[in-house]
Short mmCIF file of C-alpha atoms in Angstrom, two decimals:
data_model
loop_
_atom_site.label_atom_id
_atom_site.label_comp_id
_atom_site.label_asym_id
_atom_site.label_seq_id
_atom_site.Cartn_x
_atom_site.Cartn_y
_atom_site.Cartn_z
CA MET A 300 26.19 37.23 18.31
CA ASN A 301 25.83 33.49 17.71
CA ASP A 302 27.03 30.79 20.11
CA ASP A 303 30.33 30.11 18.30
CA VAL A 304 31.40 33.77 18.37
CA ARG A 305 30.34 34.12 21.99
CA ASN A 306 32.34 31.06 22.98
CA ILE A 307 35.41 32.41 21.19
CA VAL A 308 35.11 35.79 22.91
CA LEU A 309 34.61 34.19 26.33
CA GLY A 310 37.61 31.92 25.69
CA VAL A 311 39.81 34.89 24.81
CA ILE A 312 38.65 36.78 27.92
CA ALA A 313 39.25 33.74 30.14
CA THR A 314 42.72 33.24 28.68
CA ALA A 315 43.60 36.90 29.20
CA LEU A 316 42.35 36.86 32.80
CA SER A 317 44.20 33.63 33.55
CA GLY A 318 47.43 34.94 32.00
CA GLY A 319 47.11 38.25 33.83
CA PHE A 320 46.50 36.54 37.16
CA GLY A 321 49.45 34.22 36.60
CA TRP A 322 51.71 37.16 35.74
CA PHE A 323 50.54 39.06 38.83
CA THR A 324 51.14 36.03 41.08
CA ARG A 325 54.63 35.42 39.71
CA THR A 326 55.52 39.11 40.02
CA TYR A 327 54.22 39.26 43.58
CA LYS A 328 56.21 36.18 44.61
CA TRP A 329 59.36 37.50 42.92
CA ARG A 330 59.05 40.87 44.63
CA ARG A 331 58.40 39.28 48.00
CA ALA A 332 61.46 37.03 47.61
CA LEU A 333 63.53 40.06 46.57
CA ARG A 334 62.41 42.06 49.61
CA ARG A 335 63.34 39.17 51.90
CA LYS A 336 66.77 38.90 50.28
CA GLN A 337 67.34 42.64 50.52
CA THR A 338 66.30 42.64 54.19
CA PHE A 339 68.55 39.69 55.06
CA PHE A 340 71.59 41.20 53.37
CA GLY A 341 70.79 44.79 54.38
CA LEU A 342 70.82 45.84 50.73
CA PRO A 343 67.77 47.87 49.67
CA THR A 344 67.66 48.99 46.06
CA GLY A 345 70.24 51.66 45.31
CA SER A 346 72.11 51.22 48.59
CA ASP A 347 75.88 50.93 48.94
CA CYS A 348 77.84 48.15 50.57
CA LEU A 349 81.45 47.42 51.38
CA PHE A 350 83.45 44.40 50.26
CA VAL A 351 86.62 44.08 52.33
CA VAL A 352 89.26 41.93 50.64
CA ASN A 353 92.21 40.35 52.38
CA ARG A 354 95.74 39.92 51.17
CA GLN A 355 97.13 36.65 49.90
CA MET A 356 98.98 34.87 52.66
CA GLY A 357 102.65 34.91 51.79
CA GLY A 358 102.06 37.44 49.02
CA THR A 359 102.43 41.18 48.81
CA GLU A 360 100.07 43.54 50.61
CA SER A 361 98.12 44.15 47.40
CA SER A 362 97.93 40.56 46.15
CA LEU A 363 94.65 38.65 46.21
CA HIS A 364 94.35 34.89 46.01
CA ARG A 365 92.42 33.53 43.04
CA ASN A 366 89.86 31.79 45.29
CA ASP A 367 89.24 35.02 47.20
CA ALA A 368 88.59 36.71 43.86
CA PHE A 369 86.07 33.96 43.10
CA ALA A 370 84.43 34.62 46.48
CA LEU A 371 84.09 38.25 45.42
CA LEU A 372 82.33 37.15 42.23
CA GLU A 373 79.94 34.87 44.17
CA ILE A 374 78.92 37.69 46.50
CA SER A 375 78.84 40.34 43.76
CA ALA A 376 76.06 38.36 42.08
CA LEU A 377 73.99 38.56 45.29
CA ILE A 378 74.61 42.30 45.55
CA LYS A 379 73.58 42.82 41.92
CA ASP A 380 70.38 40.82 42.45
CA CYS A 381 69.46 43.19 45.29
CA GLY A 382 70.03 46.25 43.08
CA ALA A 383 72.79 47.57 45.35
CA ASN A 384 76.24 49.01 44.65
CA VAL A 385 79.53 47.65 45.95
CA GLN A 386 82.74 49.39 46.94
CA ILE A 387 85.81 47.16 47.16
CA VAL A 388 88.46 48.10 49.72
CA THR A 389 91.53 46.37 51.13
CA HIS A 390 91.45 45.14 54.70
CA ASP A 391 93.83 47.84 55.88
CA GLY A 392 92.01 50.58 53.98
CA ALA A 393 88.56 50.12 55.53
CA ARG A 394 88.14 53.06 57.86
CA GLN A 395 84.49 53.14 58.85
CA GLY A 396 82.28 52.10 61.68
CA PHE A 397 79.85 49.24 61.95
CA GLY A 398 76.28 49.23 60.65
CA ALA A 399 76.27 52.31 58.40
CA ARG A 400 76.54 50.11 55.32
CA ALA A 401 76.25 46.40 54.73
CA GLU A 402 79.66 44.78 54.67
CA PHE A 403 81.15 41.54 53.41
CA CYS A 404 84.51 40.81 55.03
CA VAL A 405 86.49 37.91 53.58
CA GLY A 406 89.51 36.16 55.05
CA GLY A 407 90.83 34.99 58.39
CA PRO A 408 92.73 37.16 60.88
CA VAL A 409 96.10 36.16 59.42
CA SER A 410 95.36 37.92 56.15
CA ASN A 411 92.61 40.39 57.11
CA SER A 412 93.08 42.88 59.95
CA ARG A 413 89.42 43.93 59.78
CA THR A 414 88.42 40.32 60.51
CA THR A 415 90.55 40.55 63.63
CA ALA A 416 88.63 43.67 64.69
CA HIS A 417 85.24 42.03 64.05
CA LEU A 418 86.20 38.90 65.98
CA THR A 419 87.42 40.95 68.92
CA SER A 420 84.36 43.21 69.00
CA MET A 421 81.55 40.88 68.00
CA LEU A 422 82.74 37.30 68.49
CA PRO A 423 84.99 37.35 71.57
CA GLY A 424 84.50 33.62 72.10
CA VAL A 425 86.39 32.80 68.91
CA ARG A 426 90.15 32.32 68.93
CA VAL A 427 92.26 31.55 65.88
CA ASP A 428 95.81 30.23 66.02
CA THR A 429 97.71 32.66 63.80
CA SER A 430 101.18 31.23 64.34
CA SER A 431 103.33 30.73 61.27
CA GLU A 432 105.29 27.82 62.71
CA PRO A 433 104.23 24.30 61.65
CA GLY A 434 102.25 22.44 64.28
CA PRO A 435 98.97 20.61 64.93
CA ASP A 436 97.17 23.80 65.98
CA ARG A 437 98.36 26.03 63.15
CA GLY A 438 95.31 27.81 61.71
CA ALA A 439 92.94 26.07 64.14
CA ILE A 440 89.72 27.81 65.13
CA PHE A 441 88.77 27.48 68.80
CA VAL A 442 85.20 28.14 69.91
CA GLY A 443 82.90 26.65 72.51
CA GLY A 444 85.61 24.36 73.86
CA GLU A 445 86.13 22.77 70.44
CA ALA A 446 89.20 22.97 68.24
CA TYR A 447 88.55 22.93 64.49
CA SER A 448 91.93 21.95 63.08
CA TRP A 449 93.11 22.47 59.55
CA GLN A 450 94.32 19.40 57.66
CA PRO A 451 95.77 20.78 54.41
CA GLY A 452 94.04 19.35 51.37
CA LEU A 453 91.69 17.20 53.46
CA VAL A 454 89.70 19.29 55.95
CA GLU A 455 89.28 23.05 56.13
CA TYR A 456 86.97 25.07 58.36
CA VAL A 457 85.41 28.49 57.91
CA LEU A 458 83.25 30.69 60.11
CA LEU A 459 80.27 32.25 58.38
CA ALA A 460 78.61 34.94 60.48
CA ARG A 461 75.95 37.61 60.14
CA LEU A 462 76.64 40.33 62.70
CA THR A 463 74.48 43.26 63.79
CA THR A 464 74.79 45.64 66.70
CA GLU A 465 71.39 47.27 67.04
CA GLN A 466 67.99 47.35 65.41
CA GLY A 467 68.03 49.03 62.02
CA SER A 468 71.79 48.79 61.51
CA ARG A 469 73.16 47.11 58.38
CA PRO A 470 74.77 43.70 58.90
CA VAL A 471 78.34 42.57 58.47
CA PHE A 472 78.84 39.17 56.84
CA LEU A 473 82.09 37.63 58.00
CA LEU A 474 83.68 34.80 56.03
CA SER A 475 86.71 33.81 58.07
CA GLY A 476 88.32 30.68 56.71
CA GLN A 477 91.55 28.81 57.21
CA THR A 478 92.33 29.06 53.48
CA ALA A 479 91.25 31.03 50.43
CA ASN A 480 89.45 27.91 49.23
CA SER A 481 87.36 27.80 52.41
CA ASN A 482 86.57 31.51 52.03
CA GLN A 483 85.15 30.78 48.57
CA ALA A 484 83.25 27.79 49.96
CA ALA A 485 81.58 30.06 52.54
CA ALA A 486 80.64 32.57 49.83
CA ARG A 487 79.13 29.78 47.76
CA TYR A 488 77.27 28.39 50.78
CA LEU A 489 75.85 31.84 51.52
CA ALA A 490 74.72 32.26 47.92
CA ARG A 491 73.01 28.86 47.88
CA HIS A 492 71.49 28.83 51.36
CA HIS A 493 70.64 32.44 52.17
CA GLU A 494 66.91 31.75 51.96
CA GLY A 495 67.15 28.97 54.54
CA LEU A 496 69.39 31.07 56.77
CA ALA A 497 66.92 33.96 56.54
CA ARG A 498 64.03 31.68 57.51
CA LYS A 499 65.95 30.30 60.49
CA TYR A 500 67.58 33.44 61.85
CA GLY A 501 65.55 36.32 60.40
CA ASN A 502 67.41 39.57 61.03
CA ARG A 503 69.32 38.23 64.04
CA SER A 504 73.04 37.67 64.31
CA PHE A 505 74.36 34.16 63.83
CA CYS A 506 77.66 32.34 63.54
CA ILE A 507 77.98 28.89 61.99
CA MET A 508 80.94 26.61 61.38
CA LEU A 509 81.32 25.06 57.93
CA LYS A 510 83.58 22.17 56.97
CA VAL A 511 85.15 21.91 53.51
CA ILE A 512 85.95 18.30 52.65
CA ASN A 513 88.83 17.04 50.51
CA SER A 514 89.62 20.36 48.89
CA ASP A 515 92.50 18.90 46.88
CA ALA A 516 89.95 16.86 44.94
CA TYR A 517 86.75 18.90 45.19
CA GLY A 518 87.85 22.49 45.74
CA PRO A 519 85.12 24.54 47.46
CA ASP A 520 82.25 22.37 46.19
CA VAL A 521 81.79 19.88 49.05
CA THR A 522 80.84 21.88 52.14
CA GLU A 523 78.75 20.84 55.12
CA LEU A 524 77.35 22.59 58.16
CA VAL A 525 79.14 21.42 61.29
CA ALA A 526 77.60 23.47 64.09
CA ASP A 527 75.77 26.62 65.09
CA VAL A 528 78.29 28.28 67.41
CA THR A 529 76.46 31.58 67.84
CA ALA A 530 76.11 31.47 71.62
CA ALA A 531 79.67 30.29 72.25
CA ALA A 532 81.17 32.73 69.77
CA ARG A 533 79.45 35.70 71.40
CA THR A 534 80.48 34.69 74.94
CA PRO A 535 83.96 35.90 75.92
CA GLU A 536 86.44 33.18 76.79
CA PRO A 537 87.15 32.93 80.54
CA ALA A 538 90.34 34.67 81.57
CA ALA A 539 93.32 32.41 82.01
CA ALA A 540 94.11 31.58 85.60
#
């Protein structure tokens, strides 16, 4: 074998080894990222999860707001990426305990009775004004001594929480907004920032407050993190004197 042939053979071998190593590295990183996502969402490959939809405020019991449907699409993409299966149920048709399957519960307590149950059981420090009469506190979310008031078309707030009860149980993701638009904003925030949330909180429970700005102009696109209210949300409010 002369020098030219040897150099060609060595070049081919080096290229193959380099390509193989690159493929292995990319596959390893992809699988590691997938495992982290599956762990955070409680969605191992082939598992089942529950998506609890609310009713449209002011609509019939079976109606679903368009933005809530978009929230379903945002979250369905995450579920598909994890290789899991989703079962969609209405808020008044979900009859199961907590932690057996991962759950995504969308909508505030006005339109979703299961949200009311989760707030009562897991986030007793959160209170939502559910009155239908016009007023400055209508739809406001109270937590940690703060009132997060809804200003239609200008400012909307939504609680995004990951809730667990014991080690090994599957989490519930609660997206409890003042409007359907804020529910979609929370779903979009979760889809975009789940890696950062997983790095910060790991497998622990958390509850954060998000602010949706100028929804009349920007829809669910302009959303910012206002506060981590985990401690306050999990501490029962003091009894009224």
